[in-house]
Each structure stands twice: as C-alpha cells, then as structure tokens.
PDB file of C-alpha atoms in Angstrom:
ATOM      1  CA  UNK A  41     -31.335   8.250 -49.186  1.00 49.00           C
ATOM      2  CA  UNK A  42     -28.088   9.829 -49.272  1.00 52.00           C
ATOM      3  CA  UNK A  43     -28.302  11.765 -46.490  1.00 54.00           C
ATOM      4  CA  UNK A  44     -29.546   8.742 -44.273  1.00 51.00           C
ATOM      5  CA  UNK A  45     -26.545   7.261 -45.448  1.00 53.00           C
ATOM      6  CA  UNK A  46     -23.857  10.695 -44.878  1.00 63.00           C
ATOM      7  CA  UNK A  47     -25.728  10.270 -41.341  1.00 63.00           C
ATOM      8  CA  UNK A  48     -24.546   6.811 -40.924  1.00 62.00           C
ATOM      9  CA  UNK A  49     -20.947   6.724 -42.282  1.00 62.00           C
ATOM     10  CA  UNK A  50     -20.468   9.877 -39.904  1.00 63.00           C
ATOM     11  CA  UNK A  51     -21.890   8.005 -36.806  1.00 63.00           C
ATOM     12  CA  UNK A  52     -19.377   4.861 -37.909  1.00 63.00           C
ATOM     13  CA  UNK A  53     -17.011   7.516 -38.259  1.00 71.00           C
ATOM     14  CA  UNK A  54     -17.361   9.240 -34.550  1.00 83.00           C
ATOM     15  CA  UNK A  55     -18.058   5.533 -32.940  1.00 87.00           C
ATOM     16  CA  UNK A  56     -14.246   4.962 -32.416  1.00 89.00           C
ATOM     17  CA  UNK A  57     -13.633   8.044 -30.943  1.00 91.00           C
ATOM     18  CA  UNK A  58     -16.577   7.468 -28.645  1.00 93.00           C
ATOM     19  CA  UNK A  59     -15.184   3.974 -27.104  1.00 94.00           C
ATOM     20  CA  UNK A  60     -12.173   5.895 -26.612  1.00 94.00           C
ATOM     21  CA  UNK A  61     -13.553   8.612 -24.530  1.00 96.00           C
ATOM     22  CA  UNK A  62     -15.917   6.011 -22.470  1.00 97.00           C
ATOM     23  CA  UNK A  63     -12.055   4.632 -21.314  1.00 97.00           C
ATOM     24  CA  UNK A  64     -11.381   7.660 -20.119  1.00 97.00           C
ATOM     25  CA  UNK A  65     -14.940   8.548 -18.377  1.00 97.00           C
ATOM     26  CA  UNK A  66     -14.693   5.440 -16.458  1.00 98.00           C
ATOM     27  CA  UNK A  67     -10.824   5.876 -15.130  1.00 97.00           C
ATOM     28  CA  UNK A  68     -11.860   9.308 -14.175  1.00 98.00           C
ATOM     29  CA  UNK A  69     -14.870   7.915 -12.508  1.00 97.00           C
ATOM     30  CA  UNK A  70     -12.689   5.318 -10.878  1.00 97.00           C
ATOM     31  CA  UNK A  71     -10.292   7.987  -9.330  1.00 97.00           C
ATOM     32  CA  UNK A  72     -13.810  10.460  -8.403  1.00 96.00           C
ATOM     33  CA  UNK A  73     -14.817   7.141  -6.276  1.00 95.00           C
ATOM     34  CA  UNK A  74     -11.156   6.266  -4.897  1.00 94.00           C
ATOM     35  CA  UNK A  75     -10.908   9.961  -3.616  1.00 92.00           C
ATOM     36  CA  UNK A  76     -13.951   9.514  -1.567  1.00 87.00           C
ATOM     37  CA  UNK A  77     -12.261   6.848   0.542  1.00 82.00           C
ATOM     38  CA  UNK A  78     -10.551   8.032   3.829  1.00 68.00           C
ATOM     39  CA  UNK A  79     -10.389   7.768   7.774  1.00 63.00           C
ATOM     40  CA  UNK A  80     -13.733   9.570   7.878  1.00 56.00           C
ATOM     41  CA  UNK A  81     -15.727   6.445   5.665  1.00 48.00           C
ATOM     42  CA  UNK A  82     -14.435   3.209   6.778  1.00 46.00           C
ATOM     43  CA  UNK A  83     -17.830   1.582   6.447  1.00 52.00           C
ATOM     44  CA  UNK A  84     -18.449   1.945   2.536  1.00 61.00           C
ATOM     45  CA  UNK A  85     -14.606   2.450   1.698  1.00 76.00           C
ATOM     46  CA  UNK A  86     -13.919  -1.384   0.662  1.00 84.00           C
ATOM     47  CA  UNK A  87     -17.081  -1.583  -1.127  1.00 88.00           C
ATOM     48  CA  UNK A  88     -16.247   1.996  -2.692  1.00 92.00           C
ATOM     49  CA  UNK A  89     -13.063   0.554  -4.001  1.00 93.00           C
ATOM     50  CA  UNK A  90     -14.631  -2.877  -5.420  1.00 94.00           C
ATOM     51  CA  UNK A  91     -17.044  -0.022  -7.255  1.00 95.00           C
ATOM     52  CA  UNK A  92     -13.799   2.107  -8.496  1.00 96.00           C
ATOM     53  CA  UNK A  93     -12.288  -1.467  -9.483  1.00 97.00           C
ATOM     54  CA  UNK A  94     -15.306  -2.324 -11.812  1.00 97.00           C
ATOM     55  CA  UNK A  95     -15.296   0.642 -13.219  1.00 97.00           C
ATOM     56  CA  UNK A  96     -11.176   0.428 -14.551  1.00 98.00           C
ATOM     57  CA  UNK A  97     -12.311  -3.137 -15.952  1.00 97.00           C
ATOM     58  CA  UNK A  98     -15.111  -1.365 -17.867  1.00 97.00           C
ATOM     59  CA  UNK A  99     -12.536   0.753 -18.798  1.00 97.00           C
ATOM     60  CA  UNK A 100     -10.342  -2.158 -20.709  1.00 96.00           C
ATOM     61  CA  UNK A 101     -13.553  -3.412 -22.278  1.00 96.00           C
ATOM     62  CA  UNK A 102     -14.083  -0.280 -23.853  1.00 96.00           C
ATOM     63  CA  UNK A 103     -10.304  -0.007 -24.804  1.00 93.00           C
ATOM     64  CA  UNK A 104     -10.733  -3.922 -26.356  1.00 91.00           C
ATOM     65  CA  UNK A 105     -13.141  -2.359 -28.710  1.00 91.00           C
ATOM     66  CA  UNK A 106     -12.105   1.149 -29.837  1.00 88.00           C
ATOM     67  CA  UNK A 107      -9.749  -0.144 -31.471  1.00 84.00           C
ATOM     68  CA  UNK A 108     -11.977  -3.113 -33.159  1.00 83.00           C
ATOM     69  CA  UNK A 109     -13.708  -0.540 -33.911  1.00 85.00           C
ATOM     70  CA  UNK A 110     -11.910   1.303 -35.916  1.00 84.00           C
ATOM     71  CA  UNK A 111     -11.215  -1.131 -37.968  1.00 83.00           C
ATOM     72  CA  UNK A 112     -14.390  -2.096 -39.101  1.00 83.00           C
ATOM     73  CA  UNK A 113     -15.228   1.079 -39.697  1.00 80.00           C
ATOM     74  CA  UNK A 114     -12.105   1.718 -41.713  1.00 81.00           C
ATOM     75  CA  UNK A 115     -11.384   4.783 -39.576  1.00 79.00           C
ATOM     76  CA  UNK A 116      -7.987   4.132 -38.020  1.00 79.00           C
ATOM     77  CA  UNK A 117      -6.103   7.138 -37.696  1.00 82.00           C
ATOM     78  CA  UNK A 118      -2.611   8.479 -35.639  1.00 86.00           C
ATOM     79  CA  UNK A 119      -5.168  10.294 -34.216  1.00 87.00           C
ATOM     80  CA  UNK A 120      -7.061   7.936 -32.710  1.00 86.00           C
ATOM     81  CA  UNK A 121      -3.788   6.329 -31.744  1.00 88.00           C
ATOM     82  CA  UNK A 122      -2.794   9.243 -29.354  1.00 91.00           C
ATOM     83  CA  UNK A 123      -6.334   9.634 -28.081  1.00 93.00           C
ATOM     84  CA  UNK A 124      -6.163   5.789 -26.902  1.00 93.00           C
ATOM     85  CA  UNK A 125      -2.332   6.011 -25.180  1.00 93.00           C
ATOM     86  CA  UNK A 126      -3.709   9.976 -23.377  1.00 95.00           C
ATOM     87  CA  UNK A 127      -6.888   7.796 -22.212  1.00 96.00           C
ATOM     88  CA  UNK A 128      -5.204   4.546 -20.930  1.00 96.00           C
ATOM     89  CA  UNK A 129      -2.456   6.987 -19.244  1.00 97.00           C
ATOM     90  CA  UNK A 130      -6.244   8.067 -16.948  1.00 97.00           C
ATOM     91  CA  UNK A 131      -7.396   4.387 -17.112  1.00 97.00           C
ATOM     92  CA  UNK A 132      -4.532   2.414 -16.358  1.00 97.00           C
ATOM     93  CA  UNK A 133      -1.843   4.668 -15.166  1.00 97.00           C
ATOM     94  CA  UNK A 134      -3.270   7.088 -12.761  1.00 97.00           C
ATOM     95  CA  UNK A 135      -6.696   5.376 -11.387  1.00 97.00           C
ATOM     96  CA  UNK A 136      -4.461   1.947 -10.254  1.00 98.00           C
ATOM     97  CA  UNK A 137      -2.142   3.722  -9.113  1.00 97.00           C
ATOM     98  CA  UNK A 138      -4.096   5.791  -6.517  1.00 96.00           C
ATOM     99  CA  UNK A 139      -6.323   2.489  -6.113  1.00 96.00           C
ATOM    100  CA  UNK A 140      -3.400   0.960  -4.775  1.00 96.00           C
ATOM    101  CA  UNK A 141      -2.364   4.018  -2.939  1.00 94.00           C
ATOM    102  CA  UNK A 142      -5.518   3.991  -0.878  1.00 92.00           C
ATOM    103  CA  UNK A 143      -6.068   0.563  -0.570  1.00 92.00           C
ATOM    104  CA  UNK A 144      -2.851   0.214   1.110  1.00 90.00           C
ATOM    105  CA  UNK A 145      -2.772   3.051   3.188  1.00 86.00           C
ATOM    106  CA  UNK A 146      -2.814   2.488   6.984  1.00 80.00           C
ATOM    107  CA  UNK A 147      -5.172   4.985   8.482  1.00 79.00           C
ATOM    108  CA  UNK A 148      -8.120   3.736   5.832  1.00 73.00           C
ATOM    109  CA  UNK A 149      -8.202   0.194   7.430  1.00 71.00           C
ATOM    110  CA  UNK A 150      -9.506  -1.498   3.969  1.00 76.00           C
ATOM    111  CA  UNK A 151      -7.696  -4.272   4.771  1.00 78.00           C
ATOM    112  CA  UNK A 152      -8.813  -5.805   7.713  1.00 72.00           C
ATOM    113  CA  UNK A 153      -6.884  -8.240   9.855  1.00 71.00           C
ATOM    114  CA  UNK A 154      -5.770  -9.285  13.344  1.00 68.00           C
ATOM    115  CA  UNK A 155      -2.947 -10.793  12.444  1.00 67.00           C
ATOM    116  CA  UNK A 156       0.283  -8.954  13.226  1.00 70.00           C
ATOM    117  CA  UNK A 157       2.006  -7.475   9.825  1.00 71.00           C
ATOM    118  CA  UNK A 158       5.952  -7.527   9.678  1.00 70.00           C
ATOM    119  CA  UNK A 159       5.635  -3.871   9.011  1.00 77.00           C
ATOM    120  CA  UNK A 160       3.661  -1.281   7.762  1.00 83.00           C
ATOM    121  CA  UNK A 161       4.219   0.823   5.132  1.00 88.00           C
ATOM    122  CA  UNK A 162       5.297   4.581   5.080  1.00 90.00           C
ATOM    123  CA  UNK A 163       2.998   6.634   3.336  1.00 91.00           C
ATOM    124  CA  UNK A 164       5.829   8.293   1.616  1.00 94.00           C
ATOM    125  CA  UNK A 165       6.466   5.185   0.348  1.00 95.00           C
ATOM    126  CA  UNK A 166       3.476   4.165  -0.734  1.00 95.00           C
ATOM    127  CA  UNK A 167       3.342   7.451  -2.920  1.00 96.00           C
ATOM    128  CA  UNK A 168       6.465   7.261  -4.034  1.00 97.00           C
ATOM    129  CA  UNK A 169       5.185   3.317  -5.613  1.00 97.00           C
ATOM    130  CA  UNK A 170       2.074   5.121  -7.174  1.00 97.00           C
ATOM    131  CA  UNK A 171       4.045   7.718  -8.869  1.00 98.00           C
ATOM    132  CA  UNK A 172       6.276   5.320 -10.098  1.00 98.00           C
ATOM    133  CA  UNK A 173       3.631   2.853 -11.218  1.00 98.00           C
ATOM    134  CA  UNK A 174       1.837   5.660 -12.746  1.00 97.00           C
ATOM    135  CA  UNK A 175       5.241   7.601 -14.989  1.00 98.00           C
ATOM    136  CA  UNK A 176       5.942   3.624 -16.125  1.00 98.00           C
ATOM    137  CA  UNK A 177       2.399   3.231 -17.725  1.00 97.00           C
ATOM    138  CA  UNK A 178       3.494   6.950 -19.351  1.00 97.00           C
ATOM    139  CA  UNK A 179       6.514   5.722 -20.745  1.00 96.00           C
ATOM    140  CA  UNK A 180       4.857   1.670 -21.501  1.00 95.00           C
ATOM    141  CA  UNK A 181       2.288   4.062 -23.727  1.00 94.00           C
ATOM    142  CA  UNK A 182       4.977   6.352 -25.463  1.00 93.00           C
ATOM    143  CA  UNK A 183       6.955   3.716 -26.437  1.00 92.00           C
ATOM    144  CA  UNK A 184       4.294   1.574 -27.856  1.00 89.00           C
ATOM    145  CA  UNK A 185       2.888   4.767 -29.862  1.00 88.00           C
ATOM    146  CA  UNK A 186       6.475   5.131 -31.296  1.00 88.00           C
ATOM    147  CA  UNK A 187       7.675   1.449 -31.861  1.00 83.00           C
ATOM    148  CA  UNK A 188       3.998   0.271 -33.148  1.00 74.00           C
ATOM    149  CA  UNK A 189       3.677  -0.624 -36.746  1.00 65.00           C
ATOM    150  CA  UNK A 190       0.978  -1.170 -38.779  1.00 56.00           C
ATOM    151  CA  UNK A 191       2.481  -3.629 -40.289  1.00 50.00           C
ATOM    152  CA  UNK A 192       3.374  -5.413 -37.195  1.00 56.00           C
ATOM    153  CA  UNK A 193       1.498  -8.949 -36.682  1.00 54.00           C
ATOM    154  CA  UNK A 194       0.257  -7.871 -32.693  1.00 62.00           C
ATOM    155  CA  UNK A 195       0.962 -11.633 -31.956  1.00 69.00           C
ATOM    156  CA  UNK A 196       3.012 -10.173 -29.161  1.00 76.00           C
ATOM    157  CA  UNK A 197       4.170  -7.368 -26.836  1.00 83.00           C
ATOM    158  CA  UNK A 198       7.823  -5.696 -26.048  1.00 87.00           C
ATOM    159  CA  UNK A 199       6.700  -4.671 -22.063  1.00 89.00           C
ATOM    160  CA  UNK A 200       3.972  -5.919 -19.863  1.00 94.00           C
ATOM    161  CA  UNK A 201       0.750  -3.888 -21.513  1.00 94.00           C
ATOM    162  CA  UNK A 202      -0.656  -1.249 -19.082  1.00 95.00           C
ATOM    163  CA  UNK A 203      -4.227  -2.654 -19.086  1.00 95.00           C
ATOM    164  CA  UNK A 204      -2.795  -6.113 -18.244  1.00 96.00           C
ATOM    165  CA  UNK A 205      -0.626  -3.844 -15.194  1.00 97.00           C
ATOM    166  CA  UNK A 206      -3.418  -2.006 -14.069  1.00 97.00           C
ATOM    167  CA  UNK A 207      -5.438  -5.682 -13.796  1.00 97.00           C
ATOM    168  CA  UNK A 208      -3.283  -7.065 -11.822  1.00 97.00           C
ATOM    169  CA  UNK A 209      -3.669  -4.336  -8.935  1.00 97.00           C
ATOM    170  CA  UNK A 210      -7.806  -3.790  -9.407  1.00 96.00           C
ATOM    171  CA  UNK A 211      -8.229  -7.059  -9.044  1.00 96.00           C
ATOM    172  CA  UNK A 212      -7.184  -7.079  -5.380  1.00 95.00           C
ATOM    173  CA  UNK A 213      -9.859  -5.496  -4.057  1.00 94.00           C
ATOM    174  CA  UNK A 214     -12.631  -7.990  -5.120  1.00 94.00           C
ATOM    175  CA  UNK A 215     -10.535 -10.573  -3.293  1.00 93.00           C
ATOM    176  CA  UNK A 216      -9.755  -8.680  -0.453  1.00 92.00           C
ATOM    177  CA  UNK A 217     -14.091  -8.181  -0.020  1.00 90.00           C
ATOM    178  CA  UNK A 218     -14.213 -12.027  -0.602  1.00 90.00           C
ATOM    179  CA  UNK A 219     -11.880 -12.362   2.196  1.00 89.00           C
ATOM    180  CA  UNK A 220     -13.076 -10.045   4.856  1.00 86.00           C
ATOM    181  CA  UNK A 221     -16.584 -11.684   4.040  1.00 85.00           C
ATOM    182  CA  UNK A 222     -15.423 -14.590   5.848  1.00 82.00           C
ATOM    183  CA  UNK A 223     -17.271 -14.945   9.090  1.00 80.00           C
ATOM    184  CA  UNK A 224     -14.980 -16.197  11.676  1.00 78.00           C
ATOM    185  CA  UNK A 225     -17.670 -18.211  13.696  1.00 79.00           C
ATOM    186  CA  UNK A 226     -18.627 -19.899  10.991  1.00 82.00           C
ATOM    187  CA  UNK A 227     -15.839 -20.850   9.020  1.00 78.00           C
ATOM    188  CA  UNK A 228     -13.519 -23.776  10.054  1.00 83.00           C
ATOM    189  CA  UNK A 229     -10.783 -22.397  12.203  1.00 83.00           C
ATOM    190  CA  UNK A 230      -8.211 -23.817   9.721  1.00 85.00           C
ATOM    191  CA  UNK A 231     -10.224 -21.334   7.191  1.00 83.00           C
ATOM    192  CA  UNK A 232     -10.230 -18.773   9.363  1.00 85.00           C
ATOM    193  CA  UNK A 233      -6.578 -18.439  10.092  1.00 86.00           C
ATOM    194  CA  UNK A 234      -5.709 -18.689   6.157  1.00 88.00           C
ATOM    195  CA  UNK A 235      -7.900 -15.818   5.725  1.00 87.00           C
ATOM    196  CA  UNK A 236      -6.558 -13.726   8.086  1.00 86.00           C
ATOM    197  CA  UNK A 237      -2.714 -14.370   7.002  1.00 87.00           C
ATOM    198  CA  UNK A 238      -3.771 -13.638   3.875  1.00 88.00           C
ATOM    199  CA  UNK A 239      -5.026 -10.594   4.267  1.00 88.00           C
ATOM    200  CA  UNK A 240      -1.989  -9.474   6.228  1.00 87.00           C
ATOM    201  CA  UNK A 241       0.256 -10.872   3.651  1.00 89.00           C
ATOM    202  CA  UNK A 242      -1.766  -8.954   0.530  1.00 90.00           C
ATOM    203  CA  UNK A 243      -0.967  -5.736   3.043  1.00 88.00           C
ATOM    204  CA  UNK A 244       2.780  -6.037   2.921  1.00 90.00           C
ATOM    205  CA  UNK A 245       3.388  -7.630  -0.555  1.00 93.00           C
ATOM    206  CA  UNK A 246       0.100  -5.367  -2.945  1.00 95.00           C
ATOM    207  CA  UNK A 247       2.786  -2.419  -3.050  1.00 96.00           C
ATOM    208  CA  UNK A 248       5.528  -4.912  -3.630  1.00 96.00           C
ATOM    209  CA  UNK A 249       3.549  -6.398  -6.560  1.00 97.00           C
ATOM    210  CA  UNK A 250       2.957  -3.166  -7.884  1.00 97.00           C
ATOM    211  CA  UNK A 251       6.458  -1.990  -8.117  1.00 97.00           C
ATOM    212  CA  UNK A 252       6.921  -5.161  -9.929  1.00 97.00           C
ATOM    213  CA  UNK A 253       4.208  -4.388 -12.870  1.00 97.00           C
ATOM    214  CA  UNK A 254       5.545  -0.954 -13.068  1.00 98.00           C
ATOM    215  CA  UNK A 255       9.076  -2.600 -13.917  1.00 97.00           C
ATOM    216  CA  UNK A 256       7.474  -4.761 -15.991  1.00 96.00           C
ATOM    217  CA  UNK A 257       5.994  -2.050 -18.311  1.00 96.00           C
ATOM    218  CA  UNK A 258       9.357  -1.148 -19.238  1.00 96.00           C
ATOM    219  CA  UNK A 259      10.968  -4.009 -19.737  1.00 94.00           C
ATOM    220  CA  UNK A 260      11.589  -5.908 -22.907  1.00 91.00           C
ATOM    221  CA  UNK A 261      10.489  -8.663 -22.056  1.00 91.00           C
ATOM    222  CA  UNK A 262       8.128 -10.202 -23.999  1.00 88.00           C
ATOM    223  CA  UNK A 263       4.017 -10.819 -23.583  1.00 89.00           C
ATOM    224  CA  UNK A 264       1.992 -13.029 -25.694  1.00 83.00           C
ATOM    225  CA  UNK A 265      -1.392 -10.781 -26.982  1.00 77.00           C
ATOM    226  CA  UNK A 266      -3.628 -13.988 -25.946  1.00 67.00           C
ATOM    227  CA  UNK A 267      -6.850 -12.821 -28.238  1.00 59.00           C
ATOM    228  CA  UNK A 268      -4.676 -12.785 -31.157  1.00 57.00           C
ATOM    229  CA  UNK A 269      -2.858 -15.749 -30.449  1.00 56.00           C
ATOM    230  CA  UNK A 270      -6.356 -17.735 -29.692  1.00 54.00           C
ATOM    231  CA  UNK A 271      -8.122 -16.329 -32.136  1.00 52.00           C
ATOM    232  CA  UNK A 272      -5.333 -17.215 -35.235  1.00 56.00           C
ATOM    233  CA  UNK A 273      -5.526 -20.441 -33.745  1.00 55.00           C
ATOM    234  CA  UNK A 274      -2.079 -20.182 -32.727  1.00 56.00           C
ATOM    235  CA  UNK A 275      -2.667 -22.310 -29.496  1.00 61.00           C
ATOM    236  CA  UNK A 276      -1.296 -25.742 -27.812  1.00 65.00           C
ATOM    237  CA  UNK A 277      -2.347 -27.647 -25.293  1.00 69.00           C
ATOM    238  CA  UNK A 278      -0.892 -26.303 -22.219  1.00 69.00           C
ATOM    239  CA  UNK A 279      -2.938 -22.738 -23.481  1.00 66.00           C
ATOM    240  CA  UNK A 280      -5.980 -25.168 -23.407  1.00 70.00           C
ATOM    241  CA  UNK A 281      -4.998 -26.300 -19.898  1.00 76.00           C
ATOM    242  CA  UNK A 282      -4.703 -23.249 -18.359  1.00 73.00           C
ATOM    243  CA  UNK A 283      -7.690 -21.269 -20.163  1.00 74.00           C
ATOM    244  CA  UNK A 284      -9.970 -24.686 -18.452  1.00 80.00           C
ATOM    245  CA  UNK A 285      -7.924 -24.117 -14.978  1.00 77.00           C
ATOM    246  CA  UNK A 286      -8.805 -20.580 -15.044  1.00 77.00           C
ATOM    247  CA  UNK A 287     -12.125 -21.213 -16.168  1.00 81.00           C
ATOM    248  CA  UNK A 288     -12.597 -23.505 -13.747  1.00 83.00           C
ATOM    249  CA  UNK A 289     -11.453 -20.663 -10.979  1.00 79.00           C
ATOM    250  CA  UNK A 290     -13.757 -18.344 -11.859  1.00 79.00           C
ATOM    251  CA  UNK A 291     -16.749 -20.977 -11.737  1.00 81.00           C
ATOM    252  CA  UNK A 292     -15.658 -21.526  -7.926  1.00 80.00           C
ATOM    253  CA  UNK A 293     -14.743 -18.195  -6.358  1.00 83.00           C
ATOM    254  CA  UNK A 294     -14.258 -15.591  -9.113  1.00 88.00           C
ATOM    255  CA  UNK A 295     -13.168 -12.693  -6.765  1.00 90.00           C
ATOM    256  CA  UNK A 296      -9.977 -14.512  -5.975  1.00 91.00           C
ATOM    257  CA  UNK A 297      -9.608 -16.064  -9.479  1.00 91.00           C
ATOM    258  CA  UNK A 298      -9.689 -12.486 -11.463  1.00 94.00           C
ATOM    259  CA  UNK A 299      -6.077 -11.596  -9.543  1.00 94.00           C
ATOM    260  CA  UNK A 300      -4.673 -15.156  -9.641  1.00 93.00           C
ATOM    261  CA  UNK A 301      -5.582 -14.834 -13.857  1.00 92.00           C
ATOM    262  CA  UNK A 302      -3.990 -11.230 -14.133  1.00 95.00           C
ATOM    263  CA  UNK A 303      -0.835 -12.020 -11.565  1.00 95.00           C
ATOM    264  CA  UNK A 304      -0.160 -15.295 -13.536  1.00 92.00           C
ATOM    265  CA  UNK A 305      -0.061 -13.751 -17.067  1.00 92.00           C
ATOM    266  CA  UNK A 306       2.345 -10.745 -15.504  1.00 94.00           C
ATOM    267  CA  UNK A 307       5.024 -12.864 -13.952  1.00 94.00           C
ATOM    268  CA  UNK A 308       4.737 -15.863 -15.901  1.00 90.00           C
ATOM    269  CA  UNK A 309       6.673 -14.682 -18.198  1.00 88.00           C
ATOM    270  CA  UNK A 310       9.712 -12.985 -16.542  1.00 90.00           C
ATOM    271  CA  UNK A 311       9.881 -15.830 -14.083  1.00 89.00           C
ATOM    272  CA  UNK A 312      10.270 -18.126 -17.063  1.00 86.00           C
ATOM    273  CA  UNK A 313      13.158 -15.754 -18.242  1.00 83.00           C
ATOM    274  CA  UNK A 314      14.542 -16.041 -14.820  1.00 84.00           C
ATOM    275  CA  UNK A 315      14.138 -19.695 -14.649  1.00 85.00           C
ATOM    276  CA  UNK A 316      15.781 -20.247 -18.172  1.00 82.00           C
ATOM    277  CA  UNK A 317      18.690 -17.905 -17.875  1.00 79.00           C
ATOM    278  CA  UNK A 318      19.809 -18.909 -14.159  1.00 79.00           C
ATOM    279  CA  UNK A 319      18.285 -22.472 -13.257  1.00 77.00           C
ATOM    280  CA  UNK A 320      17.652 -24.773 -16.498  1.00 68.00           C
ATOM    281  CA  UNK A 321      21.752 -24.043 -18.096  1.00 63.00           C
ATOM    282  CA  UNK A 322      22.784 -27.008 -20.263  1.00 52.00           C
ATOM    283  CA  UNK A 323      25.752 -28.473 -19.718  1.00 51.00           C
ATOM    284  CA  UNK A 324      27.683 -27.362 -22.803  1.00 52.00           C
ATOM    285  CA  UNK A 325      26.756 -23.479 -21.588  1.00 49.00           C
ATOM    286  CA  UNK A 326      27.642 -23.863 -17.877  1.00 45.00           C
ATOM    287  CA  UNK A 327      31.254 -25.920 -18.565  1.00 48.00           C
ATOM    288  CA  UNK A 328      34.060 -23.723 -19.620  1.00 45.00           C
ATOM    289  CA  UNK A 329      35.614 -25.777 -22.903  1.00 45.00           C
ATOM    290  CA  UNK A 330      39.526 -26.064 -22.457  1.00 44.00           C
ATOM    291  CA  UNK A 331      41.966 -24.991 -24.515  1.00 44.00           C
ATOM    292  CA  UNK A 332      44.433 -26.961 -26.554  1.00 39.00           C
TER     293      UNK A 332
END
C-alpha cells in the first residue's frame, strides 16, 4: 500500500511538468507544420496553417492547466515557473510569429484575392515584424517571471499576456479559410465583394496588427485575467453582455468569431486608455483655472 501510494504522489508530482512540456510539443509542432508551407505547396498551405493554428491553441489549453495543476497537486515550484515562461517563449513567441510571417508572405499566395492591395509588403519587413513580435513575448515573459508574486491576487495583468498575443494572430487563419471558402457563383454579389475586400484588407493590416500585440506585451497597460475575474464572481453586466455576444458569434460562424474575441480583448483596453486620456476630458481638466 505504500508503494501504490509513493507511485501516485510521484505521478501528481511529474503531472505539472508534463502539461508544461505538451505546450512546448505543440508550438514546436506548430512551427514543424508552418515550415512546410512555401511557393512549392500552395494547395495544402492554407489548410497547413489552420492545422499549425490548432495546434498553438492546444498549446494555451495545456498552459491553462499546468499551472492548475500544480496547484492541486501542491507542487508549485520557481522551477516550474521558468519551465512555463522557456515553453510559452516556443508557443507563443516564436510559432505566431513565423505563422504570421508565412501567412503574409507574397510568393505563398495564402491569402487569396482579386482585389487590388494598396501595397504589398517587403519581406524584410515582414521579418523584421516577426522578430519583433517574437523578442516582445521574451521580454512580456521575463518580466512577468520577475514582477510575479505569489502573493499577488492574478485579478489582472501589467502587459497584454503572450497567449492572449499569440491568439490574436492564429486566429486569422481559420477566418481567412472561412473566407476563401466563399464560392463566388453562389454567394450574393454584395457577399462576394465583402469577401474579397476583406481578404485584401487582412493582407495589408495582419502585420500591422501584429506589431500592435507585440507593443502591447510591453506595455503597462493593464488586462483583466477574465477566468479569475468570472470565476470570483467579480462580473457586471456589460461582462454578461459581451460573453452572450461572443457566444452568440461563435454559434453563427466561429472561424471569424475566434479573431473578433481575441482582437477585442487586445485593443479594448488601450483604446479605452486612448479614448479616456484624449477624447472624454472633463471640463475642470481641459480649462486652464486663472490666477488671482
């Protein structure tokens, strides 16, 4: 009986660890996928990418729960703090990165459209994005492994969180299949059109966006941890609202929902910043009071 039970403890023990690693397999399997995309497999690359996509998302399930995990099984450790930030750097840092790299790139045609783009993007610059993306999820990690706290209450974030960062640019590719589904003789013309502006416009703006989340990891600003918030029943009812909206999106067309979800929670809250700083002043702090 007591070694059945030595047996156990030391499988609760090594679980943790485990979910770690399986973040890491799957970002590496991501980028194995990503790399097999190029001029010479234009059939299967979209679909290849949608794959590589998946597998990232697996990736922040498995994140969700090491850490869950560990604390269940009483077996949180620094070191299982520097395992998760070296695995997420795989996961969330370098497979988006090169996701977006290749999805973008002009001489893989993954994004297919006839309408004319206002430009098209250097591949030097494209790179130059991806490395940036990829050394801001490096320093997002670092600084989270030095500022974090046990005793912290994890209600919120100082940074946009790399998972969240590298959501925001997997998600693209589901909608981007969704949209070159769309048979032009049988949709409406109207329909048609709005797909294929779309697409053009998600060529010229995806690096944009990413540049964007790559800032947004090293800001200050803040982000909300949603689980925590929802779970402590620290909720109103616009949270309700949107959580039924969203809900609501995914019921309809989920491949377009998943980026509208991830793109809303990244620059909700710097465009609220933006909008309260600038736009909604009060009168007492945009007159000058005189003197006398």
């Amino acid at each position: 009986m007591p070694k059945v039970r030595t047996r156990r403890q030391k499988l609760f023990a090594v679980l943790p660890t485990l979910l770690t690693l399986c973040n890491a397999v799957c970002g590496f399997g991501a980028i194995t996928i990503i790399a097999r995309v190029g001029p010479d497999a234009l059939a299967g690359g979209e679909q290849q990418l949608v794959f590589a996509a998946l597998l990232i998302f697996l990736a922040m399930l498995f994140d969700a729960l090491d850490g869950s995990a560990a604390r269940l099984t009483n077996q949180a450790s620094e070191f299982g703090a520097q395992l998760d930030s070296l695995c997420d750097v795989v996961s969330f840092g370098l497979a988006p990165a090169f996701l977006m790299l290749t999805l973008t790139h002009p001489e893989h045609h993954v994004i297919e459209t006839n309408a004319r783009l206002l430009f098209v993007w250097h591949p030097r610059i494209l790179w130059s994005i991806a490395v940036l993306f990829m050394a801001c999820a490096i320093l997002r990690l670092a600084r989270f492994n030095v500022e974090s706290d046990d005793d912290d209450s994890h209600d919120s974030f100082s940074g946009l969180p790399s998972p969240a960062a590298a959501g925001v640019i997997v998600s693209f590719p589901l909608a981007i299949r969704f949209l070159n589904s769309v048979d032009p003789q049988i949709a409406s013309p109207l329909a048609s059109k709005l797909t294929m502006y779309t697409l053009a416009a998600l060529a010229v703006t995806l690096p944009l966006i990413t540049l964007g989340t790559a800032i947004l990891m090293v800001s200050r600003i803040r982000y909300p941890h949603v689980f925590n918030q929802f779970v402590r029943g620290q909720r109103n009812r616009s949270h309700v609202l949107q959580l039924l909206f969203f809900v609501a999106m995914v019921l309809v067309a989920w491949e377009l929902a998943v980026p509208v979800i991830f793109s809303s929670f990244a620059f909700n809250a710097p465009l609220r910043a933006v909008w309260r700083k600038y736009v909604r002043r009060s009168p007492q702090t945009s007159t000058v009071p005189s003197e006398g």
